[in-house]
PDB file of C-alpha atoms in Angstrom:
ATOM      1  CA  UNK W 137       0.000   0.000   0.000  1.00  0.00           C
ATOM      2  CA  UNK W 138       2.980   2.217   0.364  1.00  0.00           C
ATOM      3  CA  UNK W 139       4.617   1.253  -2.093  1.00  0.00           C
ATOM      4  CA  UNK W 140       1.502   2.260  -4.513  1.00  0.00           C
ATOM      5  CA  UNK W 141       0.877   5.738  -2.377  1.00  0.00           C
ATOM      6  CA  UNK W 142       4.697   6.332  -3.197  1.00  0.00           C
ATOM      7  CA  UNK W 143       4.142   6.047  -7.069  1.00  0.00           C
ATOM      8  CA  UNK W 144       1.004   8.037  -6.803  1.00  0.00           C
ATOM      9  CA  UNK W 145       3.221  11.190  -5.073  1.00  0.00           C
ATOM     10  CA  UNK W 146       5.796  10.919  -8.004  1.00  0.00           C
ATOM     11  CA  UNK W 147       2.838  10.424 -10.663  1.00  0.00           C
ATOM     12  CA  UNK W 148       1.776  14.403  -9.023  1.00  0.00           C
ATOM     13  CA  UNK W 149       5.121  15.958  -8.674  1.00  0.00           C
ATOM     14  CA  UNK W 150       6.118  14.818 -12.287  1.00  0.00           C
ATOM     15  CA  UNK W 151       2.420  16.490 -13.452  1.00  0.00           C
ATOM     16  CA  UNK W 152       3.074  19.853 -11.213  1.00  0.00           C
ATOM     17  CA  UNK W 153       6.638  19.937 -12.457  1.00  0.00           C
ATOM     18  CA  UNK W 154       5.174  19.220 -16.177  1.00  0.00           C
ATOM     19  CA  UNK W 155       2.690  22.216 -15.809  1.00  0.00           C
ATOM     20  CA  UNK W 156       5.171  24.623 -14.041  1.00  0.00           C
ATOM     21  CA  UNK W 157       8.350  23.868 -16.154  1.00  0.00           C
ATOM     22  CA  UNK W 158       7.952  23.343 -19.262  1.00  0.00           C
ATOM     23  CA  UNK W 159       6.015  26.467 -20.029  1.00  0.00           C
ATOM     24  CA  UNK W 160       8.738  28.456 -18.253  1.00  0.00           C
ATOM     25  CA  UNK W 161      11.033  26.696 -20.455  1.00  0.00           C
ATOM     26  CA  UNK W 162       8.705  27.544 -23.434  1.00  0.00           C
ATOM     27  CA  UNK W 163       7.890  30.917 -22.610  1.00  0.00           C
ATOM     28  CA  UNK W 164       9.774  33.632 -25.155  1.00  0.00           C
ATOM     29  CA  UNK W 165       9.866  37.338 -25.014  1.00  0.00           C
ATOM     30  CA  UNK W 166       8.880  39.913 -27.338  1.00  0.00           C
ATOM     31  CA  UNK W 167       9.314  39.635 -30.818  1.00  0.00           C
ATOM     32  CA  UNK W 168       9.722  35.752 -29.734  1.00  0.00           C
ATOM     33  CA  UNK W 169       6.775  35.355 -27.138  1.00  0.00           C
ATOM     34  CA  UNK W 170       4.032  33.941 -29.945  1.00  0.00           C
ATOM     35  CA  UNK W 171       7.069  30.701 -30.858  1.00  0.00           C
ATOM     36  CA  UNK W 172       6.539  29.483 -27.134  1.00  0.00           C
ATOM     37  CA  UNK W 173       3.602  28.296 -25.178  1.00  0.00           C
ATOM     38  CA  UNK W 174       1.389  31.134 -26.406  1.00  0.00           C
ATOM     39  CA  UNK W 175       1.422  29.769 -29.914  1.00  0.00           C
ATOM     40  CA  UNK W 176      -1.413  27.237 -29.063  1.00  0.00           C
ATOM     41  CA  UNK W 177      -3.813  30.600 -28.339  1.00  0.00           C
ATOM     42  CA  UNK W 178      -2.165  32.889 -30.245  1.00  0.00           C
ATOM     43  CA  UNK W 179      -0.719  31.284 -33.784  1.00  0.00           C
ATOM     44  CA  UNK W 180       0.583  34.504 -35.927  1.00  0.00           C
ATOM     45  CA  UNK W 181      -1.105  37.269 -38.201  1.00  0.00           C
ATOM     46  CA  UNK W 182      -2.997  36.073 -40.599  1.00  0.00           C
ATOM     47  CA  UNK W 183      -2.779  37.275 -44.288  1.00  0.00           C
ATOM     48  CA  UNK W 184      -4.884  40.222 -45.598  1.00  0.00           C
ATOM     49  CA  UNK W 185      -6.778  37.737 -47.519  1.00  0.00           C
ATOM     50  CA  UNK W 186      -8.167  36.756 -44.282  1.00  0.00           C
ATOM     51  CA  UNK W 187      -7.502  39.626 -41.825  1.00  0.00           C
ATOM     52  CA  UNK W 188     -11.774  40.535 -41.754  1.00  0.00           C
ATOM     53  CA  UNK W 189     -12.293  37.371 -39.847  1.00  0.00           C
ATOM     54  CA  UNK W 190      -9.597  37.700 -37.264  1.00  0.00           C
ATOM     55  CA  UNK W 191     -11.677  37.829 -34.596  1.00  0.00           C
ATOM     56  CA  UNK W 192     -13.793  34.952 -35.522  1.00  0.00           C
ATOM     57  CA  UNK W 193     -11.267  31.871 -34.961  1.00  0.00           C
ATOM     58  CA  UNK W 194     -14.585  28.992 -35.476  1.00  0.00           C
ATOM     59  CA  UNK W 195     -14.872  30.712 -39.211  1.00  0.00           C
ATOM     60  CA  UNK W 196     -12.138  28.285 -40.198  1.00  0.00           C
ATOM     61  CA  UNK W 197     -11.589  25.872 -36.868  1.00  0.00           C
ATOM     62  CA  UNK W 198     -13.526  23.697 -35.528  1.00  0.00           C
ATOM     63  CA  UNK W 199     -12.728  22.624 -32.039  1.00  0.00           C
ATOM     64  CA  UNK W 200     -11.139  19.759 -31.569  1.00  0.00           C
ATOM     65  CA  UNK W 201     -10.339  19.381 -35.048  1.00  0.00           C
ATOM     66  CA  UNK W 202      -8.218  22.114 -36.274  1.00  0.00           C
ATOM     67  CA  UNK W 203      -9.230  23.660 -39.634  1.00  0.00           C
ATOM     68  CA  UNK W 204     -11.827  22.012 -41.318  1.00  0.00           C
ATOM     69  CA  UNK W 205     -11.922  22.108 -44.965  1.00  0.00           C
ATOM     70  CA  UNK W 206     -16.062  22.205 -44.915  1.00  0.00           C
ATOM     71  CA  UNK W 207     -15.818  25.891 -43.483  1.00  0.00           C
ATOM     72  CA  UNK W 208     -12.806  26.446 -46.378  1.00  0.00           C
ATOM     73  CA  UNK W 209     -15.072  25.176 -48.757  1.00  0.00           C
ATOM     74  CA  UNK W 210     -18.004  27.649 -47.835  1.00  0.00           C
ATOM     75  CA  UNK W 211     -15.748  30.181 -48.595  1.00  0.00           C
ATOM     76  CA  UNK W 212     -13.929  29.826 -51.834  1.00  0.00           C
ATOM     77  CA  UNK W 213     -15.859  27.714 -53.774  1.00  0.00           C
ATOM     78  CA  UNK W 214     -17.127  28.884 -56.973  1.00  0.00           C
ATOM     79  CA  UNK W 215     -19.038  28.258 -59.866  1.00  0.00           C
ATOM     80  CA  UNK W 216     -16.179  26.748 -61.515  1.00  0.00           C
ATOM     81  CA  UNK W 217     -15.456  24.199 -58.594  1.00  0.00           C
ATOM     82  CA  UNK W 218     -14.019  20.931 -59.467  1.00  0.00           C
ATOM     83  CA  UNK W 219     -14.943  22.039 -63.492  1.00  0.00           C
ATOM     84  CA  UNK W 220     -12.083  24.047 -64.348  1.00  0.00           C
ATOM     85  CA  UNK W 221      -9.075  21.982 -65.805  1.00  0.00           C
ATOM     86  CA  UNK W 222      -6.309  23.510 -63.804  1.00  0.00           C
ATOM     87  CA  UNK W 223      -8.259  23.377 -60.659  1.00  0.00           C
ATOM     88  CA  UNK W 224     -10.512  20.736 -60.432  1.00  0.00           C
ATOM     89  CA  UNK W 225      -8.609  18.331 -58.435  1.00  0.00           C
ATOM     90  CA  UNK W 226      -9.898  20.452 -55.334  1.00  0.00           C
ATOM     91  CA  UNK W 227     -12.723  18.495 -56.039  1.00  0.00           C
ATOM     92  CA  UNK W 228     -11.206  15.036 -54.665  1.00  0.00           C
ATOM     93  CA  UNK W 229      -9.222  16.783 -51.923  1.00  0.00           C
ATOM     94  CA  UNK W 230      -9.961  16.527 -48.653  1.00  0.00           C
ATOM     95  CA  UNK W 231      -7.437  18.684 -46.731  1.00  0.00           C
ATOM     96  CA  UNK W 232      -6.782  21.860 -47.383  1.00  0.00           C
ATOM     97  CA  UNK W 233      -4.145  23.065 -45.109  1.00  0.00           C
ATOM     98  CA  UNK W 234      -1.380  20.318 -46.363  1.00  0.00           C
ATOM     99  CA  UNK W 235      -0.336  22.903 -49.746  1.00  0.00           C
ATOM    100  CA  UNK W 236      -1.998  26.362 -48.139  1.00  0.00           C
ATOM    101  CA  UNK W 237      -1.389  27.713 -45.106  1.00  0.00           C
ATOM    102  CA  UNK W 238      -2.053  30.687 -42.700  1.00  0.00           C
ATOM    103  CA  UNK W 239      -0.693  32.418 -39.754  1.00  0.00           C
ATOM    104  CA  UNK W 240       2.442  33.304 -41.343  1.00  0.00           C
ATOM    105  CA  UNK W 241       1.660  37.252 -41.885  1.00  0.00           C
ATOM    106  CA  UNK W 242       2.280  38.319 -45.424  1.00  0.00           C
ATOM    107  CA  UNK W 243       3.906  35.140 -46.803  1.00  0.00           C
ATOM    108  CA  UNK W 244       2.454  33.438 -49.332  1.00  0.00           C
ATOM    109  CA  UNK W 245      -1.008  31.326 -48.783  1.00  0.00           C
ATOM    110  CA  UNK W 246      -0.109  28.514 -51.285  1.00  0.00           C
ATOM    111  CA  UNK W 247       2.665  26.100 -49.881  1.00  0.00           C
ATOM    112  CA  UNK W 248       3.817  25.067 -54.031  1.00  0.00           C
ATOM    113  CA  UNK W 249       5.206  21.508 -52.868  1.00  0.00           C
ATOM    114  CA  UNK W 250       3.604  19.222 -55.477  1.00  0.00           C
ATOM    115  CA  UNK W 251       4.803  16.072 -53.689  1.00  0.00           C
ATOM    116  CA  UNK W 252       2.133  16.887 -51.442  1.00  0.00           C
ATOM    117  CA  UNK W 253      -0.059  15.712 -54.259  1.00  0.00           C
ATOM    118  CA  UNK W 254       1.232  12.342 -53.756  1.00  0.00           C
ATOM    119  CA  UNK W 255       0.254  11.786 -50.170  1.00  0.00           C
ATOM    120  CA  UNK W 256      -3.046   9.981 -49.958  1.00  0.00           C
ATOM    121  CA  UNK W 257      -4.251  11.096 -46.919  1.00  0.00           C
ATOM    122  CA  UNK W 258      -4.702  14.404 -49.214  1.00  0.00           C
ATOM    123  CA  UNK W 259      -7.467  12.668 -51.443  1.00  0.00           C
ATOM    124  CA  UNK W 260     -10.886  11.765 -50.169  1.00  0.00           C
ATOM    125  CA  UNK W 261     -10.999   8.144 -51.677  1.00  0.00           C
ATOM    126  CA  UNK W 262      -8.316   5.925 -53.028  1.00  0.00           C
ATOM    127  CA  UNK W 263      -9.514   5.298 -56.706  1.00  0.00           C
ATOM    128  CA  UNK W 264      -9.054   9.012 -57.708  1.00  0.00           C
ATOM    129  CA  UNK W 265      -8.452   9.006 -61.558  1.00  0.00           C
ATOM    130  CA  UNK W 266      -5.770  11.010 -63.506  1.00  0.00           C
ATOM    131  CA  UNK W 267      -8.995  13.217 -64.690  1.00  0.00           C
ATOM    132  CA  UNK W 268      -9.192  14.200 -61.108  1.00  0.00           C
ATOM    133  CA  UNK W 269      -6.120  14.693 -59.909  1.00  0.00           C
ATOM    134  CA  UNK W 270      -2.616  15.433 -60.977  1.00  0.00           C
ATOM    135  CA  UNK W 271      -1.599  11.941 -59.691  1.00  0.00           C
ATOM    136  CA  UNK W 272      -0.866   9.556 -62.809  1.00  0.00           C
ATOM    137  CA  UNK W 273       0.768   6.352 -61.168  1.00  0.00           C
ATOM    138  CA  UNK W 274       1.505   4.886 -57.790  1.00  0.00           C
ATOM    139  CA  UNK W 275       4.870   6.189 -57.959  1.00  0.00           C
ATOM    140  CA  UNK W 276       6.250   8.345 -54.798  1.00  0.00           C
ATOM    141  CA  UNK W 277       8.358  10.446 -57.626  1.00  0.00           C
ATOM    142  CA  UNK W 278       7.935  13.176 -59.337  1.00  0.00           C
ATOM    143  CA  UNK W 279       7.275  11.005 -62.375  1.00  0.00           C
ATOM    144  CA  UNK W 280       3.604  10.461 -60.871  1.00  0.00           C
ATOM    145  CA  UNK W 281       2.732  13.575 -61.555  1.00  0.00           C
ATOM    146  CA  UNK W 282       0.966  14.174 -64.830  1.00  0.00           C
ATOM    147  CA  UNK W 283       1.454  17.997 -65.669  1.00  0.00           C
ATOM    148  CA  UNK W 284      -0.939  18.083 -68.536  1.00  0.00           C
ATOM    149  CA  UNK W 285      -3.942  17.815 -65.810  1.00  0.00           C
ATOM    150  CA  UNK W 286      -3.402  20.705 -64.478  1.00  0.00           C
ATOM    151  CA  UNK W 287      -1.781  22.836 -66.993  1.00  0.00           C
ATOM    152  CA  UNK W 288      -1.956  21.933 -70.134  1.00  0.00           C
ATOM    153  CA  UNK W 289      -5.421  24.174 -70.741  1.00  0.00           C
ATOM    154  CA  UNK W 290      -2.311  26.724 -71.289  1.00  0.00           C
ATOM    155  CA  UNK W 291       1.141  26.367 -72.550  1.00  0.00           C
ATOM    156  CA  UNK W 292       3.366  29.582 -72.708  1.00  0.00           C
ATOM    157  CA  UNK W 293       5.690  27.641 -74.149  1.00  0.00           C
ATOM    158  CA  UNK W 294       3.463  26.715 -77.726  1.00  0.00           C
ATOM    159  CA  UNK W 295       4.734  23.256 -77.101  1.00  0.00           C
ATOM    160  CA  UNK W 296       8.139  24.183 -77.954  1.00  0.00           C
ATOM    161  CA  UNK W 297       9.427  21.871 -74.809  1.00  0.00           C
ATOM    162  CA  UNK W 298       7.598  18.941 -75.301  1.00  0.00           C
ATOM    163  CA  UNK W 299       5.671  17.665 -72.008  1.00  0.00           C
ATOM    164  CA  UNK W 300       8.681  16.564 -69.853  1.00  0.00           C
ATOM    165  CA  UNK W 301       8.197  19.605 -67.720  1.00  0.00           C
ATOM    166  CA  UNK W 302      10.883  18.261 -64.749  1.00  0.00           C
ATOM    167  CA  UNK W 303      13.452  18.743 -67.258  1.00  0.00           C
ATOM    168  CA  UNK W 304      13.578  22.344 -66.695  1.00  0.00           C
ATOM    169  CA  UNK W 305      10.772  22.815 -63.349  1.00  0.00           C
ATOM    170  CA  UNK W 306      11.768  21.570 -60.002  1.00  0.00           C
ATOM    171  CA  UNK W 307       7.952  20.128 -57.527  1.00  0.00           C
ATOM    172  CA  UNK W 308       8.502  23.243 -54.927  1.00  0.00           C
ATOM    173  CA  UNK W 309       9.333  25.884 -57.418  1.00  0.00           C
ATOM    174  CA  UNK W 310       8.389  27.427 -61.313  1.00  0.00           C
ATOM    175  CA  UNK W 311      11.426  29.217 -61.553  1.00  0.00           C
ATOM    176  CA  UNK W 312      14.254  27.580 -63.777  1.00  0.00           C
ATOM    177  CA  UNK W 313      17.680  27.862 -62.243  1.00  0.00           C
ATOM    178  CA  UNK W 314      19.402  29.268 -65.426  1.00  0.00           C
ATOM    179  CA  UNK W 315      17.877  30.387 -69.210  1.00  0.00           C
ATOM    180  CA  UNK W 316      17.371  27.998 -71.727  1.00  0.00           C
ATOM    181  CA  UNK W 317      15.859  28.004 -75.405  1.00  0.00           C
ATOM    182  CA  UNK W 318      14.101  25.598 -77.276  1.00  0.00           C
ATOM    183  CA  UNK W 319      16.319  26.458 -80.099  1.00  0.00           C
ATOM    184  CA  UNK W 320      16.551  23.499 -81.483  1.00  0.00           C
ATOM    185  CA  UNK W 321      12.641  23.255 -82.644  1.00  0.00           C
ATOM    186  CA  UNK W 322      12.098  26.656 -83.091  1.00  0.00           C
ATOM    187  CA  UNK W 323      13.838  29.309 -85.374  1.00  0.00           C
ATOM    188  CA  UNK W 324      11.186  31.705 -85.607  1.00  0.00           C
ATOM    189  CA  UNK W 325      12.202  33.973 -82.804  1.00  0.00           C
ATOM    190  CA  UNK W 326       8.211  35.483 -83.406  1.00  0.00           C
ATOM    191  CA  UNK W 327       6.542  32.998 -82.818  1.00  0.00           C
ATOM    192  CA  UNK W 328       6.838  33.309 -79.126  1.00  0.00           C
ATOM    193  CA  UNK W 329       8.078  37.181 -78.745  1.00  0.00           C
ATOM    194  CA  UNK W 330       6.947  40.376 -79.924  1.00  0.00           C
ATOM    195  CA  UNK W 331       9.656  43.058 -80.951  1.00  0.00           C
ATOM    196  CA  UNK W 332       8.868  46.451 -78.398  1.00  0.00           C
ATOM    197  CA  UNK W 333       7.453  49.567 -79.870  1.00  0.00           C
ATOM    198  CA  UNK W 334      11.263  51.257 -79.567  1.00  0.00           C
ATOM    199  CA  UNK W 335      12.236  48.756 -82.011  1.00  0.00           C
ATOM    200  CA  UNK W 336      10.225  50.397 -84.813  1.00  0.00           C
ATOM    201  CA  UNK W 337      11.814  53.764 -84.031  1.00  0.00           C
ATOM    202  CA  UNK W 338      15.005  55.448 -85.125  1.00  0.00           C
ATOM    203  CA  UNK W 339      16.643  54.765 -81.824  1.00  0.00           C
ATOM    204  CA  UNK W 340      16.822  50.670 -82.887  1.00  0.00           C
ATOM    205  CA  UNK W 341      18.063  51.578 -86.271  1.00  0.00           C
ATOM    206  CA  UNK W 342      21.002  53.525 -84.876  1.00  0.00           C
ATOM    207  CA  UNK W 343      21.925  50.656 -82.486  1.00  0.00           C
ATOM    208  CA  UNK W 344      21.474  48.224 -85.005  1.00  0.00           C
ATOM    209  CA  UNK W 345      24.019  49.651 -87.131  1.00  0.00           C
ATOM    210  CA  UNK W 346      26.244  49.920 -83.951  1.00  0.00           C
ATOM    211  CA  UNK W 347      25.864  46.736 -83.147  1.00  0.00           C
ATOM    212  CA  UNK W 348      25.783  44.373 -86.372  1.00  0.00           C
ATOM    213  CA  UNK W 349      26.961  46.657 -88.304  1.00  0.00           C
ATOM    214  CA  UNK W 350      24.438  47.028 -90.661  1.00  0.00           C
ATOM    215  CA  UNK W 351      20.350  47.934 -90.472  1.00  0.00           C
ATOM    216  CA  UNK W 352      18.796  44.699 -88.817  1.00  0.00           C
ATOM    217  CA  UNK W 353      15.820  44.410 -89.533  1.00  0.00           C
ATOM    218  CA  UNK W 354      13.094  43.681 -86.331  1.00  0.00           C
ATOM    219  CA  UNK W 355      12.846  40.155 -87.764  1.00  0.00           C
ATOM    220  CA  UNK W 356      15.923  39.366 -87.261  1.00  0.00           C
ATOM    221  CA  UNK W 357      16.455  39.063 -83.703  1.00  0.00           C
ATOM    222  CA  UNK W 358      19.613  36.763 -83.780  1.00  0.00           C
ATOM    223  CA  UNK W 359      21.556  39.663 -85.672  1.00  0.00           C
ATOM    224  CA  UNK W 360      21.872  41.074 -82.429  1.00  0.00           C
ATOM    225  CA  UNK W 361      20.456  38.997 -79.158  1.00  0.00           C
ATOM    226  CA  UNK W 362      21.683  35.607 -78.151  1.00  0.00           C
ATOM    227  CA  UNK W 363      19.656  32.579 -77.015  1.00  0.00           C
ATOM    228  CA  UNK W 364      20.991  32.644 -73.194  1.00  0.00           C
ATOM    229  CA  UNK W 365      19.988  36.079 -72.645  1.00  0.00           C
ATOM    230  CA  UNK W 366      17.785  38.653 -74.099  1.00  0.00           C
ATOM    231  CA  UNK W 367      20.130  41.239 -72.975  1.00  0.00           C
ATOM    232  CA  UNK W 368      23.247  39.393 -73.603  1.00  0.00           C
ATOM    233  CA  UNK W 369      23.836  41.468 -76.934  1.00  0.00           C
ATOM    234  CA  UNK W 370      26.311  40.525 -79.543  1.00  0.00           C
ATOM    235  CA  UNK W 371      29.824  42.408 -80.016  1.00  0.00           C
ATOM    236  CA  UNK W 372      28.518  44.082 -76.728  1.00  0.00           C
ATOM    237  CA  UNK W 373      27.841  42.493 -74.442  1.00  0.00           C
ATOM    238  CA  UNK W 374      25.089  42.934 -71.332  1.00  0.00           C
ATOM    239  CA  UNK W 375      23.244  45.921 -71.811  1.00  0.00           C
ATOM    240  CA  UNK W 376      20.989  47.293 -69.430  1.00  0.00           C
ATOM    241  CA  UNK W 377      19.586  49.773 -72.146  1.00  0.00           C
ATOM    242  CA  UNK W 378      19.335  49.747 -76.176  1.00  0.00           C
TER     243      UNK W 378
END
């Protein structure tokens, strides 16, 4: 019987110290004070998008639960829900919060980690179709992915790089880490850019002549630019202005 009241006594001192401790350890100052214990009540700022219901926490959580994608849902759906081709896989989701977040003040709302599409605690049921979602095989790679079901209704690139997008686009982020040119199926520099207006002045047809030595015409981009840079001009080099 001792023995048990003896457990019991260190059972309460190790909850007391729990309680007293470990927010005090917690606890930060200032600028710090919300990354301690006082996260759990008070998160971060939310964005602007949101700021009109920042006094209204059950307008997006749900005790208990967190954020619950039924309250999202009342919100932002529209009349092109689950219709439109890039954006229809939102139909099959069932978690919102695992690509966009909030409580992070002005940073961006949409978490762009595609591998996120893979996880199938994302999707409502397991037979989700490529139609639906961006997910094409079983894979855990980026190879599961199918692109073209999301963003093929639009291709800035007029098919000039084919459909292996990885090639050039990393899962978490659009931007390539250097300039390249699908030079080697295109050679009409027009059919993707548009010469600007100062091109069609006297200004261009001085630098021109600078430059290549002759009048280049506006069709003939490669007299002067290069395919790494736009502004990488030839027998010049980088110019900031022309």
């Amino acid at each position: 019987m001792k023995g048990m009241r003896l457990l019991y006594a260190v059972y309460a001192l190790a909850l007391v110290l729990l309680v007293i401790i470990v927010p005090l350890m917690t606890h930060g100052g200032g600028s710090s004070a919300v990354k301690g214990w006082t996260a759990l009540v008070d998160p971060g700022p939310l964005s602007a998008q949101h700021a009109s219901v920042k006094a209204d926490c059950e307008s997006c959580h749900t005790p208990h639960k967190g954020v619950d994608p039924v309250k999202c849902i009342a919100c932002h759906i529209g009349a092109d829900f689950g219709t439109k081709a890039s954006t229809r896989f939102h139909a099959n989701a069932k978690q919102c919060t695992t690509c966009h977040l909030e409580h992070d003040g002005g940073a961006s709302l949409t978490r762009m980690d595609h591998l996120a599409l893979l996880d199938p605690k994302l999707w409502r049921g397991p037979g989700v179709t490529a139609d639906a979602s961006p997910i094409g095989t079983s894979s855990k790679t980026s190879n599961a992915l199918s692109c073209a079901s999301c963003h093929a209704a639009r291709d800035p690139h007029q098919g000039l790089f084919g459909k292996d997008c990885k090639s050039c686009h990393t899962l978490i982020e659009w931007k390539i880490a250097k300039f390249r040119h699908p030079s080697v199926n295109s050679r009409q520099c027009a059919e993707c850019h548009k010469a600007p207006p100062s091109h069609f002045m006297m200004h261009f047809k001085m630098v021109s002549q600078r430059v290549a030595k002759e009048h280049a015409p506006v069709n003939q981009c490669v007299a002067c630019h290069t395919t790494d840079s736009w502004n990488n001009i030839r027998k010049v080099g980088w110019y900031d202005h022309h």
